[in-house]
CSV table of C-alpha atoms in Angstrom, one decimal:
chain,number,residue,atom,x,y,z
A,1,MET,CA,-83.2,113.4,-22.7
A,2,ASN,CA,-84.2,112.7,-26.8
A,3,GLY,CA,-85.5,116.5,-26.8
A,4,ALA,CA,-85.7,118.2,-29.8
A,5,ALA,CA,-82.7,120.0,-28.9
A,6,ASP,CA,-80.5,117.0,-29.9
A,7,MET,CA,-80.6,117.8,-33.5
A,8,GLY,CA,-77.3,116.8,-35.2
A,9,GLY,CA,-77.9,114.7,-38.4
A,10,VAL,CA,-81.4,115.0,-38.5
A,11,MET,CA,-82.8,115.9,-42.0
A,12,GLY,CA,-85.2,118.2,-43.7
A,13,PHE,CA,-84.8,121.9,-41.8
A,14,GLY,CA,-83.1,122.8,-45.4
A,15,PRO,CA,-80.3,124.9,-46.6
A,16,VAL,CA,-78.3,127.4,-43.5
A,17,ARG,CA,-80.0,131.1,-44.4
A,18,HIS,CA,-77.4,133.0,-43.4
A,19,GLU,CA,-77.5,137.1,-43.9
A,20,GLY,CA,-73.7,137.5,-44.6
A,21,GLU,CA,-71.0,139.0,-42.1
A,22,ASP,CA,-73.2,142.5,-41.6
A,23,GLU,CA,-75.9,140.7,-39.9
A,24,PRO,CA,-77.5,143.0,-37.4
A,25,LYS,CA,-76.6,141.8,-33.7
A,26,PHE,CA,-80.5,142.0,-32.6
A,27,HIS,CA,-83.5,141.5,-34.6
A,28,ALA,CA,-85.7,143.4,-32.8
A,29,GLU,CA,-85.8,145.4,-30.2
A,30,TRP,CA,-87.6,142.5,-27.1
A,31,GLU,CA,-84.2,140.4,-28.5
A,32,LYS,CA,-82.1,142.8,-26.7
A,33,ARG,CA,-84.6,142.8,-23.9
A,34,ALA,CA,-84.4,138.7,-23.8
A,35,LEU,CA,-80.9,138.6,-24.0
A,36,ALA,CA,-80.2,141.1,-21.0
A,37,LEU,CA,-83.1,139.5,-18.4
A,38,THR,CA,-81.5,136.0,-19.3
A,39,LEU,CA,-78.6,137.5,-18.1
A,40,ALA,CA,-79.8,139.1,-14.7
A,41,ILE,CA,-82.6,137.0,-14.2
A,42,GLY,CA,-79.4,134.1,-14.2
A,43,GLY,CA,-77.5,136.5,-12.1
A,44,THR,CA,-79.7,136.1,-8.9
A,45,GLY,CA,-77.5,132.5,-8.5
A,46,GLN,CA,-81.3,131.1,-8.2
A,47,TRP,CA,-79.7,128.2,-11.0
A,48,ASN,CA,-77.2,126.8,-13.1
A,49,ILE,CA,-76.6,126.9,-16.4
A,50,ASP,CA,-77.1,123.2,-16.8
A,51,MET,CA,-80.5,124.3,-15.3
A,52,SER,CA,-81.3,126.7,-18.0
A,53,ARG,CA,-80.1,124.5,-20.6
A,54,SER,CA,-82.0,121.2,-19.7
A,55,ALA,CA,-85.0,123.8,-19.0
A,56,ARG,CA,-84.5,125.0,-22.6
A,57,GLU,CA,-84.3,121.6,-24.1
A,58,SER,CA,-87.1,119.6,-21.9
A,59,LEU,CA,-90.0,122.2,-23.9
A,60,PRO,CA,-92.2,119.9,-25.9
A,61,PRO,CA,-90.7,119.4,-29.7
A,62,GLN,CA,-92.6,121.6,-31.3
A,63,GLU,CA,-93.0,124.5,-29.0
A,64,TYR,CA,-88.5,124.0,-29.3
A,65,LEU,CA,-88.9,123.7,-33.1
A,66,SER,CA,-91.1,126.6,-33.8
A,67,LYS,CA,-89.9,129.2,-31.3
A,68,THR,CA,-87.0,131.4,-32.4
A,69,TYR,CA,-83.8,131.4,-30.0
A,70,TYR,CA,-84.5,134.4,-27.9
A,71,GLU,CA,-88.3,133.3,-27.7
A,72,ILE,CA,-86.2,129.8,-25.8
A,73,TRP,CA,-84.8,131.1,-23.5
A,74,ILE,CA,-87.8,133.2,-22.6
A,75,ALA,CA,-89.7,130.2,-21.6
A,76,GLY,CA,-86.6,128.9,-20.2
A,77,ILE,CA,-86.7,131.4,-17.7
A,78,GLU,CA,-90.5,131.6,-17.3
A,79,LYS,CA,-90.2,127.4,-16.1
A,80,LEU,CA,-87.1,127.8,-13.6
A,81,MET,CA,-88.8,130.9,-12.3
A,82,VAL,CA,-92.4,129.4,-11.9
A,83,GLU,CA,-90.7,126.2,-10.5
A,84,ARG,CA,-88.7,128.0,-7.9
A,85,GLY,CA,-91.6,130.2,-6.7
A,86,MET,CA,-90.4,133.2,-8.1
A,87,VAL,CA,-93.1,134.2,-10.1
A,88,SER,CA,-96.6,132.6,-11.0
A,89,LYS,CA,-98.1,131.8,-14.3
A,90,ASP,CA,-101.0,134.5,-13.4
A,91,GLU,CA,-98.2,137.1,-12.9
A,92,ILE,CA,-96.6,136.1,-16.2
A,93,GLU,CA,-99.6,136.7,-18.0
A,94,ALA,CA,-100.9,139.2,-16.1
A,95,GLY,CA,-97.5,141.4,-16.5
A,96,ARG,CA,-97.5,142.6,-13.1
A,97,LEU,CA,-97.0,141.6,-9.3
A,98,LEU,CA,-99.8,140.0,-7.5
A,99,ALA,CA,-98.1,138.2,-4.6
A,100,PRO,CA,-95.0,139.7,-2.7
A,101,PRO,CA,-91.5,138.7,-4.4
A,102,LYS,CA,-89.3,135.8,-3.1
A,103,GLN,CA,-85.8,137.2,-1.2
A,104,LEU,CA,-83.5,136.6,-3.3
A,105,PRO,CA,-79.8,136.3,-1.5
A,106,ARG,CA,-78.5,138.6,-4.5
A,107,ILE,CA,-79.7,140.2,-8.0
A,108,LEU,CA,-77.2,141.4,-10.5
A,109,LYS,CA,-76.6,145.5,-9.7
A,110,ALA,CA,-75.3,147.4,-12.6
A,111,GLU,CA,-71.9,148.5,-10.9
A,112,THR,CA,-70.9,144.2,-10.9
A,113,VAL,CA,-71.9,143.5,-14.5
A,114,ALA,CA,-68.9,143.7,-16.0
A,115,THR,CA,-67.3,141.8,-13.5
A,116,VAL,CA,-69.6,139.5,-12.9
A,117,LEU,CA,-69.2,138.9,-17.0
A,118,ALA,CA,-65.4,139.1,-16.5
A,119,LYS,CA,-65.2,136.3,-14.2
A,120,GLY,CA,-68.0,134.1,-16.3
A,121,GLY,CA,-68.4,130.5,-14.9
A,122,PRO,CA,-65.2,127.9,-15.4
A,123,THR,CA,-66.4,124.6,-14.6
A,124,GLU,CA,-62.9,123.1,-14.3
A,125,ARG,CA,-62.6,121.7,-11.2
A,126,PRO,CA,-59.2,120.7,-9.1
A,127,SER,CA,-58.5,117.1,-8.9
A,128,ASP,CA,-55.8,114.9,-7.9
A,129,VAL,CA,-57.9,112.0,-10.1
A,130,PRO,CA,-56.1,110.8,-12.7
A,131,ALA,CA,-57.8,110.5,-16.1
A,132,ARG,CA,-59.2,106.9,-17.1
A,133,PHE,CA,-57.8,107.6,-20.9
A,134,ARG,CA,-55.0,108.5,-22.3
A,135,LEU,CA,-55.0,110.3,-26.0
A,136,GLY,CA,-55.1,108.3,-28.9
A,137,ASP,CA,-57.0,105.6,-26.7
A,138,ARG,CA,-60.6,103.7,-28.4
A,139,VAL,CA,-63.2,104.3,-26.6
A,140,ARG,CA,-67.0,104.0,-27.4
A,141,ALA,CA,-69.8,106.7,-26.3
A,142,LYS,CA,-72.2,105.1,-24.3
A,143,ASN,CA,-75.8,103.8,-25.8
A,144,MET,CA,-77.7,105.4,-23.4
A,145,HIS,CA,-81.1,107.4,-23.1
A,146,PRO,CA,-81.6,109.5,-19.4
A,147,SER,CA,-84.8,110.7,-19.3
A,148,GLY,CA,-83.2,114.1,-18.0
A,149,HIS,CA,-80.2,116.4,-18.8
A,150,THR,CA,-77.1,115.5,-21.0
A,151,ARG,CA,-74.6,116.5,-23.0
A,152,LEU,CA,-73.7,113.4,-25.1
A,153,PRO,CA,-75.4,113.7,-28.2
A,154,ARG,CA,-77.5,110.8,-29.6
A,155,TYR,CA,-75.1,110.9,-32.8
A,156,VAL,CA,-72.5,109.6,-31.4
A,157,ARG,CA,-74.0,107.4,-28.8
A,158,GLY,CA,-72.7,103.5,-29.1
A,159,HIS,CA,-70.3,104.7,-31.8
A,160,VAL,CA,-66.2,104.4,-31.6
A,161,GLY,CA,-63.6,106.7,-31.5
A,162,THR,CA,-60.4,108.1,-30.4
A,163,ILE,CA,-59.3,110.2,-27.5
A,164,GLU,CA,-57.8,113.6,-29.3
A,165,LEU,CA,-57.9,115.5,-26.0
A,166,LEU,CA,-57.6,115.7,-22.3
A,167,HIS,CA,-58.8,119.0,-20.8
A,168,GLY,CA,-58.9,118.1,-17.0
A,169,VAL,CA,-61.8,117.7,-14.4
A,170,HIS,CA,-64.8,119.7,-14.7
A,171,VAL,CA,-68.3,119.6,-13.4
A,172,PHE,CA,-70.8,117.1,-14.9
A,173,PRO,CA,-73.8,119.0,-16.3
A,174,ASP,CA,-76.2,115.7,-16.0
A,175,THR,CA,-75.8,115.6,-12.6
A,176,ASN,CA,-75.7,119.5,-11.6
A,177,ALA,CA,-78.8,120.1,-13.9
A,178,LYS,CA,-80.7,118.2,-12.0
A,179,GLY,CA,-79.5,120.1,-8.3
A,180,GLN,CA,-77.1,116.6,-7.3
A,181,GLY,CA,-74.5,118.9,-7.2
A,182,GLU,CA,-71.2,119.4,-9.7
A,183,GLN,CA,-69.6,115.6,-9.2
A,184,PRO,CA,-66.6,117.0,-11.3
A,185,GLN,CA,-65.6,114.6,-14.2
A,186,TRP,CA,-63.0,113.8,-16.5
A,187,LEU,CA,-63.7,115.7,-19.9
A,188,TYR,CA,-62.5,114.4,-23.0
A,189,THR,CA,-62.4,115.2,-26.9
A,190,VAL,CA,-63.3,112.4,-28.5
A,191,ARG,CA,-62.9,112.0,-32.7
A,192,PHE,CA,-65.2,109.9,-34.6
A,193,ALA,CA,-64.3,109.2,-38.2
A,194,ALA,CA,-67.7,110.7,-40.4
A,195,THR,CA,-67.7,106.4,-41.6
A,196,GLU,CA,-68.0,105.6,-38.4
A,197,LEU,CA,-70.9,107.7,-37.5
A,198,TRP,CA,-73.0,107.4,-40.7
A,199,GLY,CA,-71.8,104.4,-42.2
A,200,PRO,CA,-71.1,104.1,-45.9
A,201,ASP,CA,-73.1,107.6,-45.9
A,202,GLY,CA,-70.1,109.2,-44.6
A,203,ASP,CA,-67.4,111.3,-46.3
A,204,PRO,CA,-64.2,109.1,-45.9
A,205,THR,CA,-62.6,113.0,-45.7
A,206,HIS,CA,-64.6,114.0,-42.6
A,207,SER,CA,-64.4,113.4,-38.6
A,208,VAL,CA,-66.7,115.0,-35.8
A,209,SER,CA,-65.6,115.6,-32.4
A,210,VAL,CA,-67.5,115.7,-29.1
A,211,ASP,CA,-66.5,116.4,-25.9
A,212,ALA,CA,-67.6,113.7,-23.5
A,213,TRP,CA,-67.3,113.3,-19.7
A,214,ASP,CA,-65.9,110.4,-18.3
A,215,SER,CA,-68.9,108.3,-17.9
A,216,TYR,CA,-70.4,109.1,-21.3
A,217,LEU,CA,-67.4,106.3,-22.0
A,218,GLU,CA,-66.3,102.9,-21.9
A,219,PRO,CA,-63.0,101.1,-23.2
A,220,ALA,CA,-63.2,100.1,-26.6
B,1,MET,CA,-86.5,127.2,-34.9
B,2,GLY,CA,-88.1,127.8,-38.1
B,3,HIS,CA,-87.9,131.4,-39.1
B,4,ASP,CA,-85.2,132.7,-36.2
B,5,HIS,CA,-84.7,136.1,-38.1
B,6,ASP,CA,-88.5,136.4,-39.5
B,7,HIS,CA,-89.4,137.9,-36.4
B,8,HIS,CA,-92.6,139.2,-37.6
B,9,HIS,CA,-95.9,138.0,-36.5
B,10,HIS,CA,-98.3,139.6,-38.2
B,11,ASP,CA,-101.6,137.4,-37.4
B,12,HIS,CA,-100.6,138.4,-34.0
B,13,ASP,CA,-99.9,142.0,-33.9
B,14,HIS,CA,-101.4,144.4,-31.3
B,15,GLU,CA,-102.1,148.4,-31.7
B,16,HIS,CA,-99.4,149.3,-28.9
B,17,GLU,CA,-100.6,152.9,-26.9
B,18,HIS,CA,-98.5,154.8,-29.1
B,19,GLY,CA,-99.6,153.8,-32.5
B,20,THR,CA,-96.5,151.6,-33.1
B,21,VAL,CA,-97.6,147.4,-33.9
B,22,LEU,CA,-96.5,145.3,-31.3
B,23,SER,CA,-96.1,141.0,-31.9
B,24,ASP,CA,-97.1,138.9,-29.2
B,25,VAL,CA,-93.8,137.8,-28.2
B,26,GLU,CA,-92.4,141.8,-27.7
B,27,LEU,CA,-95.6,142.1,-25.5
B,28,ARG,CA,-94.7,139.3,-23.5
B,29,VAL,CA,-91.1,140.1,-23.2
B,30,ARG,CA,-92.0,144.0,-22.1
B,31,ALA,CA,-94.4,142.6,-19.3
B,32,LEU,CA,-91.9,140.2,-17.7
B,33,GLU,CA,-89.7,142.9,-18.0
B,34,SER,CA,-91.4,145.0,-15.8
B,35,LEU,CA,-92.7,142.2,-13.3
B,36,LEU,CA,-89.1,141.2,-12.7
B,37,VAL,CA,-89.0,145.2,-12.2
B,38,GLU,CA,-91.2,145.4,-9.7
B,39,LYS,CA,-90.5,142.1,-8.0
B,40,GLY,CA,-87.1,143.8,-7.9
B,41,TYR,CA,-85.6,140.7,-8.9
B,42,VAL,CA,-83.4,142.4,-11.8
B,43,ASP,CA,-82.2,146.7,-12.0
B,44,PRO,CA,-82.8,148.3,-15.2
B,45,ALA,CA,-79.5,149.7,-14.8
B,46,ALA,CA,-78.2,146.4,-15.2
B,47,LEU,CA,-80.4,145.8,-18.3
B,48,ASP,CA,-79.3,148.5,-20.3
B,49,ILE,CA,-75.3,147.8,-19.7
B,50,LEU,CA,-75.4,144.4,-21.0
B,51,ILE,CA,-77.1,145.4,-23.9
B,52,GLU,CA,-74.7,147.6,-24.4
B,53,THR,CA,-71.9,145.2,-23.7
B,54,TYR,CA,-72.7,142.7,-26.8
B,55,GLU,CA,-74.2,145.5,-28.9
B,56,THR,CA,-70.8,147.7,-28.9
B,57,LYS,CA,-68.0,146.2,-27.3
B,58,VAL,CA,-67.8,142.0,-27.7
B,59,GLY,CA,-67.7,141.0,-31.4
B,60,PRO,CA,-65.9,139.1,-34.3
B,61,HIS,CA,-63.6,142.2,-33.9
B,62,ASN,CA,-61.4,140.5,-30.9
B,63,GLY,CA,-61.2,137.4,-32.5
B,64,ALA,CA,-59.9,139.2,-35.5
B,65,HIS,CA,-57.2,140.8,-33.1
B,66,VAL,CA,-56.5,137.5,-31.7
B,67,VAL,CA,-56.0,135.7,-35.2
B,68,ALA,CA,-53.7,138.5,-37.0
B,69,LYS,CA,-51.7,138.3,-33.9
B,70,ALA,CA,-51.1,134.9,-34.5
B,71,TRP,CA,-50.5,135.7,-37.9
B,72,SER,CA,-47.9,137.8,-37.2
B,73,ASP,CA,-46.3,136.3,-34.4
B,74,PRO,CA,-45.3,132.5,-34.4
B,75,ALA,CA,-44.3,132.9,-30.5
B,76,TYR,CA,-47.8,133.8,-29.7
B,77,ARG,CA,-49.5,131.5,-32.8
B,78,ASP,CA,-47.9,128.7,-30.9
B,79,TRP,CA,-49.0,129.9,-27.2
B,80,LEU,CA,-53.1,130.2,-28.5
B,81,LEU,CA,-52.4,126.4,-30.4
B,82,LYS,CA,-51.1,125.3,-27.0
B,83,ASP,CA,-53.2,127.3,-24.5
B,84,ALA,CA,-55.8,128.9,-25.9
B,85,THR,CA,-57.6,130.6,-23.1
B,86,ALA,CA,-54.3,132.1,-21.5
B,87,ALA,CA,-53.2,133.4,-24.9
B,88,ILE,CA,-56.3,135.3,-25.7
B,89,GLN,CA,-56.7,136.3,-21.5
B,90,SER,CA,-53.7,138.1,-22.7
B,91,LEU,CA,-55.2,140.4,-25.0
B,92,GLY,CA,-57.9,141.3,-22.9
B,93,TYR,CA,-60.7,138.6,-23.9
B,94,ILE,CA,-62.1,137.3,-21.1
B,95,GLY,CA,-65.3,135.9,-19.3
B,96,ARG,CA,-68.6,134.3,-20.0
B,97,GLN,CA,-68.9,131.6,-22.9
B,98,GLY,CA,-65.4,131.7,-23.5
B,99,GLU,CA,-63.5,130.1,-19.8
B,100,HIS,CA,-62.1,127.4,-21.6
B,101,MET,CA,-60.9,127.8,-25.2
B,102,VAL,CA,-59.5,125.6,-27.5
B,103,ALA,CA,-58.1,127.3,-31.1
B,104,VAL,CA,-57.8,125.1,-34.1
B,105,GLU,CA,-55.9,125.9,-36.7
B,106,ASN,CA,-56.7,125.8,-40.5
B,107,THR,CA,-54.1,124.4,-42.6
B,108,ALA,CA,-53.2,123.8,-46.3
B,109,THR,CA,-54.3,120.1,-45.7
B,110,THR,CA,-57.2,120.5,-42.7
B,111,HIS,CA,-60.4,122.9,-42.3
B,112,ASN,CA,-62.1,123.1,-39.4
B,113,MET,CA,-65.4,123.9,-38.4
B,114,VAL,CA,-67.3,124.2,-35.3
B,115,VAL,CA,-70.8,124.1,-34.3
B,116,CYS,CA,-73.1,123.4,-31.3
B,117,THR,CA,-75.7,120.7,-32.4
B,118,LEU,CA,-77.3,120.8,-28.7
B,119,CYS,CA,-78.2,124.1,-28.1
B,120,SER,CA,-75.6,127.7,-29.1
B,121,CYS,CA,-72.4,127.4,-27.0
B,122,TYR,CA,-70.3,130.3,-29.1
B,123,PRO,CA,-67.2,132.1,-27.8
B,124,TRP,CA,-68.7,134.9,-26.6
B,125,PRO,CA,-65.5,137.1,-25.9
B,126,VAL,CA,-63.9,136.4,-29.0
B,127,LEU,CA,-66.7,136.5,-31.4
B,128,GLY,CA,-69.9,138.0,-29.6
B,129,LEU,CA,-73.3,136.6,-29.9
B,130,PRO,CA,-73.7,133.6,-32.1
B,131,PRO,CA,-75.7,135.0,-35.4
B,132,VAL,CA,-78.9,133.5,-36.2
B,133,TRP,CA,-78.4,130.7,-38.0
B,134,TYR,CA,-75.1,129.3,-35.6
B,135,LYS,CA,-78.8,128.8,-33.8
B,136,SER,CA,-80.5,127.4,-36.3
B,137,ALA,CA,-81.9,123.9,-36.7
B,138,PRO,CA,-80.5,124.0,-40.3
B,139,TYR,CA,-76.8,124.5,-39.1
B,140,ARG,CA,-76.9,122.5,-35.9
B,141,SER,CA,-78.5,119.9,-37.8
B,142,ARG,CA,-76.1,119.7,-41.6
B,143,ALA,CA,-72.9,120.7,-40.1
B,144,VAL,CA,-72.3,117.4,-38.4
B,145,ILE,CA,-73.5,114.8,-41.1
B,146,ASP,CA,-72.7,117.3,-44.2
B,147,PRO,CA,-70.1,119.8,-44.0
B,148,ARG,CA,-69.6,119.8,-47.4
B,149,GLY,CA,-73.2,120.9,-48.2
B,150,VAL,CA,-73.5,123.5,-45.6
B,151,LEU,CA,-70.0,125.0,-46.5
B,152,LYS,CA,-72.1,125.1,-50.0
B,153,ASP,CA,-74.7,127.4,-48.6
B,154,PHE,CA,-71.7,129.6,-47.2
B,155,GLY,CA,-70.2,129.6,-51.2
B,156,VAL,CA,-67.5,127.8,-50.3
B,157,THR,CA,-65.9,124.6,-52.0
B,158,LEU,CA,-63.4,123.0,-50.4
B,159,PRO,CA,-60.9,120.5,-52.5
B,160,ALA,CA,-61.9,116.9,-52.2
B,161,GLU,CA,-59.1,115.6,-50.5
B,162,LYS,CA,-59.0,118.3,-47.8
B,163,GLN,CA,-60.1,117.0,-44.3
B,164,ILE,CA,-62.6,118.3,-43.0
B,165,LYS,CA,-63.3,118.5,-38.8
B,166,VAL,CA,-66.2,119.2,-37.4
B,167,TRP,CA,-66.1,120.5,-33.4
B,168,ASP,CA,-69.7,119.9,-31.9
B,169,SER,CA,-69.1,122.1,-28.8
B,170,THR,CA,-71.1,119.7,-26.2
B,171,ALA,CA,-69.4,121.1,-22.7
B,172,GLU,CA,-68.0,124.5,-21.8
B,173,ILE,CA,-64.8,124.4,-24.3
B,174,ARG,CA,-65.0,126.8,-27.0
B,175,TYR,CA,-63.5,126.6,-29.9
B,176,LEU,CA,-61.8,128.9,-32.4
B,177,VAL,CA,-60.8,128.6,-35.6
B,178,LEU,CA,-57.5,130.0,-36.4
B,179,PRO,CA,-58.2,130.5,-40.9
B,180,GLU,CA,-55.2,130.5,-43.4
B,181,ARG,CA,-53.4,133.1,-43.6
B,182,PRO,CA,-54.5,134.4,-47.3
B,183,LYS,CA,-51.2,134.5,-49.9
B,184,GLY,CA,-49.9,138.0,-50.7
B,185,THR,CA,-50.4,139.7,-47.4
B,186,GLU,CA,-46.5,139.0,-46.7
B,187,GLY,CA,-45.5,141.7,-44.4
B,188,TRP,CA,-48.9,143.3,-43.5
B,189,SER,CA,-49.2,144.8,-40.3
B,190,GLU,CA,-51.6,143.4,-37.5
B,191,ASP,CA,-54.3,145.8,-38.3
B,192,ARG,CA,-54.4,145.3,-41.9
B,193,LEU,CA,-54.3,141.6,-41.5
B,194,ALA,CA,-57.0,141.8,-38.8
B,195,ALA,CA,-59.2,143.6,-41.8
B,196,LEU,CA,-59.0,140.4,-43.5
B,197,VAL,CA,-60.3,137.8,-40.7
B,198,THR,CA,-64.3,137.4,-41.0
B,199,ARG,CA,-66.5,136.0,-38.3
B,200,ASP,CA,-67.2,133.1,-40.6
B,201,SER,CA,-63.6,132.3,-40.9
B,202,MET,CA,-63.2,132.1,-37.5
B,203,ILE,CA,-66.3,129.6,-37.1
B,204,GLY,CA,-65.1,127.7,-40.2
B,205,THR,CA,-67.9,128.4,-42.2
B,206,GLY,CA,-66.0,130.9,-44.3
B,207,LEU,CA,-62.3,131.6,-45.3
B,208,ALA,CA,-60.3,134.8,-44.9
B,209,LYS,CA,-60.9,137.5,-47.2
B,210,ALA,CA,-58.2,137.4,-50.0
B,211,PRO,CA,-56.3,140.9,-50.2
B,212,ALA,CA,-58.2,142.8,-52.9
């Protein structure tokens, strides 16, 4: 969707404020809890990573832009849990149980954390479908504006680039986010010249590469 | 996401029963945690292990090990550039947010820089959790249109003719920048080299440190 999260090329946010190499890993105790809660509740398997991203990026733009990153994560899991009937809005406001829990097939137990983190969530899938594009092929990122989740940023849509890497066949986020299955597709890295993306304002020594699934692209 | 690291919301502070001041967000997260524990959806001991993992075990020292090894061992460097996932896994850095790795090498003519414009994708097993600025709107918005300006914010000025390649992590591929090895480090051990490798040099917003 064309939401606030898709911010590549947006102007006016000001300089990057960084805290140097010694930046603390967390800036408040609650941030630790927010990280751990997000990972632990994700470990119940009630949604996939694309559904998480979709929940975060579909927050209203004014909310997305005014929240800190861990606040966005918390808003995301609240939304996903309410949608699935795991908790109610009233329970979130009350901070205590008002209705019996939903029966979940699994939860993330302490003794399995290390194994689960080590396993991660690989997205490559075995396939014998040949790649449509080869290294060096010129492709156009489609001019598309789906209302649901997509990983094709607006700033490349309609622009022509070159296939730079082939990554194999990967889970397709646009369908996976909607519960329509993994529908794996070839994944490529496409390199765009900055002058193609930004016209005469682009720096001729600069390029941007994005990872793009097959159906985001057309021959150019 | 205007002020990620300004976590104080003094206008909405509440008095905690023990006298410490808690913000709305702190109260909300605490309440959510107790609700989820009460529901039986999360194991409190799992939360502690998750925090401990990302606070103490996983961090840029892992990536620095990878880089120092690539600087010292040409065969490892070649492997890293050809199959980063396997080369990094061989050092024990595996798992969540590092399932599919690509290493990109800085050279005399090319500088690489990594961003995730759409969210906060970052190679956790080698770099740990992303710094606040990496997830912030100023970085995500500008890295793809004005990388030299962003580098200036980090105090880095590259030669005008140097090619700048920005990698926007829009899928599950995670990028690690292999910085240029600083001059004057010939014959250095891996451990000594690793101390020169900064987090920012592996994102591409910085360079490796020069020997003191």
